[in-house]
CSV table of C-alpha atoms in Angstrom, one decimal:
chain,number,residue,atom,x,y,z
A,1,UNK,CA,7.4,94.0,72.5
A,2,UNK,CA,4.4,91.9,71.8
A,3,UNK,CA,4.3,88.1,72.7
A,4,UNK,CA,1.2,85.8,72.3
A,5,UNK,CA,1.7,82.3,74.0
A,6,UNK,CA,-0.7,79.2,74.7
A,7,UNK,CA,-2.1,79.6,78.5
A,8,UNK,CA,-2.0,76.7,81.3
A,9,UNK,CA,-3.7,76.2,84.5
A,10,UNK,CA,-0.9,77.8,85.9
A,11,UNK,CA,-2.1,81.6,83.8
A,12,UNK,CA,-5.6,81.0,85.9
A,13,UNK,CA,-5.3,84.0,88.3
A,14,UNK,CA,-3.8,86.0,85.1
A,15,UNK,CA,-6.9,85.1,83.2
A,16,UNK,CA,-9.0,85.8,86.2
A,17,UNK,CA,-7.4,89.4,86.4
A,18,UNK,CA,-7.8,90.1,83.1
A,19,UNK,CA,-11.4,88.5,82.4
A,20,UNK,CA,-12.9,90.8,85.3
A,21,UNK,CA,-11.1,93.9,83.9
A,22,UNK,CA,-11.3,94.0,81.1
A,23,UNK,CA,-15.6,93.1,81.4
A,24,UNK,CA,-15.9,95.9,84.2
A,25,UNK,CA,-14.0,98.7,82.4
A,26,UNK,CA,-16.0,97.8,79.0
A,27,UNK,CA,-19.4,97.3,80.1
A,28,UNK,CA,-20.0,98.5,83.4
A,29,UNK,CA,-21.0,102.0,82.5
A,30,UNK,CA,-24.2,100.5,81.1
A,31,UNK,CA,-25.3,97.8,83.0
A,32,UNK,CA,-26.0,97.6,86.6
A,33,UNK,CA,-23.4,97.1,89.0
A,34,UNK,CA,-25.9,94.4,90.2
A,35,UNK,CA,-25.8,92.6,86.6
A,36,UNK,CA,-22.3,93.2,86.3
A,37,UNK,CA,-21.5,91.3,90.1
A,38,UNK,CA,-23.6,88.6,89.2
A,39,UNK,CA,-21.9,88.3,85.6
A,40,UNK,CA,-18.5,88.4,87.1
A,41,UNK,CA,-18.9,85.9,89.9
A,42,UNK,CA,-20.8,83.3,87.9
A,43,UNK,CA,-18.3,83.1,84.8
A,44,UNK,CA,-15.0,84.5,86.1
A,45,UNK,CA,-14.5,82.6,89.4
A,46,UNK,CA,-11.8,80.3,89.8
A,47,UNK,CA,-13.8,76.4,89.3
A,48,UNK,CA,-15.6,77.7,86.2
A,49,UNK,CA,-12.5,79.4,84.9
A,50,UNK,CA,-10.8,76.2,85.8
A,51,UNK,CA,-12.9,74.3,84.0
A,52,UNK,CA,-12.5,76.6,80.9
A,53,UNK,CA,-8.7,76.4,81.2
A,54,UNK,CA,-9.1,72.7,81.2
A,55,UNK,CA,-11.0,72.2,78.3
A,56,UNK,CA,-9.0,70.7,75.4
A,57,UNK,CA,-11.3,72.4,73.1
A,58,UNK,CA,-10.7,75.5,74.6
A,59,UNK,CA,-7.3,76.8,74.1
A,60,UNK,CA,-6.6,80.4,75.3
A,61,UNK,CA,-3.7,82.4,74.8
A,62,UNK,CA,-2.1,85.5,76.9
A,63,UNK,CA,-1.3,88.7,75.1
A,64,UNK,CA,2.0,90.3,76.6
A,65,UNK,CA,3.0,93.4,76.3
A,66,UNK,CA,6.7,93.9,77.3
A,67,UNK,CA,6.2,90.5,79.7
A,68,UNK,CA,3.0,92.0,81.1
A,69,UNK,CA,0.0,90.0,80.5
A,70,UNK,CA,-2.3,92.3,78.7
A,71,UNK,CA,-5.2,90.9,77.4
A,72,UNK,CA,-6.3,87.2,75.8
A,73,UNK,CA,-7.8,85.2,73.5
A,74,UNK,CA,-10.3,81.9,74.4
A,75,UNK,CA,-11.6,80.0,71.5
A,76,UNK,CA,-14.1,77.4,71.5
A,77,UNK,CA,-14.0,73.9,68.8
A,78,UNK,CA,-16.0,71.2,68.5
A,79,UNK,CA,-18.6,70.5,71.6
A,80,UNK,CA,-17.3,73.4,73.6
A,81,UNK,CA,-18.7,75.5,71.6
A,82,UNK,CA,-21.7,77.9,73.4
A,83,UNK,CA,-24.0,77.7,70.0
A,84,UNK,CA,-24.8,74.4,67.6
A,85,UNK,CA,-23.7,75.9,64.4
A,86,UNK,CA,-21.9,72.9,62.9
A,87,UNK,CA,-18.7,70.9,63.1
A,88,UNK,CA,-16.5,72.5,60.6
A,89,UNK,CA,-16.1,75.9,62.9
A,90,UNK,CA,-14.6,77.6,65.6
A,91,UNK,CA,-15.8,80.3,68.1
A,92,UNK,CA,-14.0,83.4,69.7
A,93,UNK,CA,-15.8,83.0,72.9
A,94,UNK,CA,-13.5,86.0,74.4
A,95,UNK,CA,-11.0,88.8,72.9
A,96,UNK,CA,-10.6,90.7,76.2
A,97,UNK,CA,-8.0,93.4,75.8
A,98,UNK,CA,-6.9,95.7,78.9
A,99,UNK,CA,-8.5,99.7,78.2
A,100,UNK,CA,-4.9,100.9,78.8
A,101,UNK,CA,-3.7,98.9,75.9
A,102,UNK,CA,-6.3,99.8,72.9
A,103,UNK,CA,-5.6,101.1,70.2
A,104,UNK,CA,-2.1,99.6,70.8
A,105,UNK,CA,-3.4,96.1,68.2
A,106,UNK,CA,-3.8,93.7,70.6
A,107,UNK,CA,-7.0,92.7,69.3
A,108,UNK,CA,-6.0,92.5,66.1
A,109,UNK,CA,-2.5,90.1,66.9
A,110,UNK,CA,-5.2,88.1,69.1
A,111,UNK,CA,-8.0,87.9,66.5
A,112,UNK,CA,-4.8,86.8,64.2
A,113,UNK,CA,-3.8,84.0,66.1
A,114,UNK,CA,-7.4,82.5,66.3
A,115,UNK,CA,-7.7,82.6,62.6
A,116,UNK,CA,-4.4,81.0,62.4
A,117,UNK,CA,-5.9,78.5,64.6
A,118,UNK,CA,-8.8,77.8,62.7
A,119,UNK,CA,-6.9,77.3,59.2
A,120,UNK,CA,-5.1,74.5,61.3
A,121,UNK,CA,-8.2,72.7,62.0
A,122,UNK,CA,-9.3,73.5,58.6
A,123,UNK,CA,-12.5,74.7,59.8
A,124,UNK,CA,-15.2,76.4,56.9
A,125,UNK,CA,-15.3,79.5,59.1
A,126,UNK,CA,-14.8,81.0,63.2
A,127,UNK,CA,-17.6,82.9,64.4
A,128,UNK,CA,-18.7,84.6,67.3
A,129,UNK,CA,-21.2,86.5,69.6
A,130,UNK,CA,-21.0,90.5,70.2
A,131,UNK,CA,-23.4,92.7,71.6
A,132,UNK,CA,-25.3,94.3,69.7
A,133,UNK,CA,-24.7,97.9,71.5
A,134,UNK,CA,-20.6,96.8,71.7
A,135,UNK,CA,-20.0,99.2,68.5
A,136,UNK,CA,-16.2,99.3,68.8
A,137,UNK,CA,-16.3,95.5,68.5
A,138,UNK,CA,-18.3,95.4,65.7
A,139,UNK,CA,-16.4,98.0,64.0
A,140,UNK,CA,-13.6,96.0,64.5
A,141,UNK,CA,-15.2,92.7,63.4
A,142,UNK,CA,-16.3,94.3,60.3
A,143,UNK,CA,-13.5,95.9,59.4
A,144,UNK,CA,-11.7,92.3,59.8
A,145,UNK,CA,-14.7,90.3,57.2
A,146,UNK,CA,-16.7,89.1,59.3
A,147,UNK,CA,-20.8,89.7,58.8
A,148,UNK,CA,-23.8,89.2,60.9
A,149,UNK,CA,-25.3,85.7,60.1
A,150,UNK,CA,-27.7,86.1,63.2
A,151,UNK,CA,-28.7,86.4,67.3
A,152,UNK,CA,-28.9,85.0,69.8
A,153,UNK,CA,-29.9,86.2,73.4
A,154,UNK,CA,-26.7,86.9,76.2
A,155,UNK,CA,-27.6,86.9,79.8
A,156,UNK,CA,-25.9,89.1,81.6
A,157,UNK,CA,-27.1,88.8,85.7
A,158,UNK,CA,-30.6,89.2,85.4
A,159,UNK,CA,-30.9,91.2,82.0
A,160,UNK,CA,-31.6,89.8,79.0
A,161,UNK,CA,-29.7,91.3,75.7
A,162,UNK,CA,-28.7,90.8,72.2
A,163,UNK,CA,-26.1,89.5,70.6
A,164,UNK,CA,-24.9,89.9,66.8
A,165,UNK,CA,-23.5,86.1,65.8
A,166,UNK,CA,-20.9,87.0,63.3
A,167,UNK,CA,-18.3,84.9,61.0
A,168,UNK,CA,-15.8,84.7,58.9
A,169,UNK,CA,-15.4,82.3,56.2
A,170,UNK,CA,-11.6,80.7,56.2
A,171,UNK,CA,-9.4,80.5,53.2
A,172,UNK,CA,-7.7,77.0,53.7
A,173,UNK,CA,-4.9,75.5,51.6
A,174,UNK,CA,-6.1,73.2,49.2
């Protein structure tokens, strides 16, 4: 059984677990494992992901997959937001998903919840940054509506690379 719920402080060392992962098993084989240290221990250490989890504006919510805690889902509103794009939108900063559990549609139940998210804030669309050589994300994106709008450079320890900005408008009730 699959259960998404709203994370705490108290999920930090289960976001922690996940976030470093679920980065390593997905990007590792092409980067350097110098890149990939620095990447990891700058954005996925406990004060900065304490931080994150404190954020009002940036709710995150655990994917569990028969009570274990298999991926998750951060989303950025207002100022928390990593790019100025404009008030009326929301960010999928992260949809980090545990290897051993793709293909199983986490993703998708996690991508679900933030666009049931973002009709709540009535927000004109959600957006977010991918790289550009992440094709399974894309694919996925794609497949889901969203389109690239633009880039915008991602800097992962010491190399510089490319991200595809996509969104998605949002259908709200009028």
């Amino acid at each position: 059984m699959i259960e998404i719920k709203k994370a705490n402080l108290e999920d930090l060392i289960t976001i922690q677990k996940i976030s470093i992962e679920s980065f390593t098993e997905t990007f590792s084989e092409i980067n350097t494992p110098e890149n990939m240290e620095k990447y990891v221990q700058e954005n996925f250490n406990t004060a900065q992901l304490t931080l994150e989890i404190n954020n009002p504006d940036s709710p995150f919510y655990i994917a569990f997959c028969d009570n274990e805690p298999v991926g998750y889902l951060k989303l950025n509103l207002g100022n928390a937001q990593t790019e100025t794009i404009k008030d009326e939108t929301i960010e999928i900063q992260r949809i980090y998903v545990l290897k051993a559990f793709h293909g199983k549609k986490l993703g998708q139940l996690l991508l679900d919840q933030a666009l049931k998210v973002a009709k709540e804030n009535a927000v004109d669309y959600i957006w977010l940054g991918v790289w550009e050589e992440n094709l399974r994300a894309i694919q996925f994106y794609t497949k889901n509506g969203f389109v690239t709008f633009d880039k915008h450079i991602f800097i992962l320890g010491n190399d510089q690379q490319t991200d595809l900005l996509m969104k998605l408008p949002i259908k709200t009730k009028s």
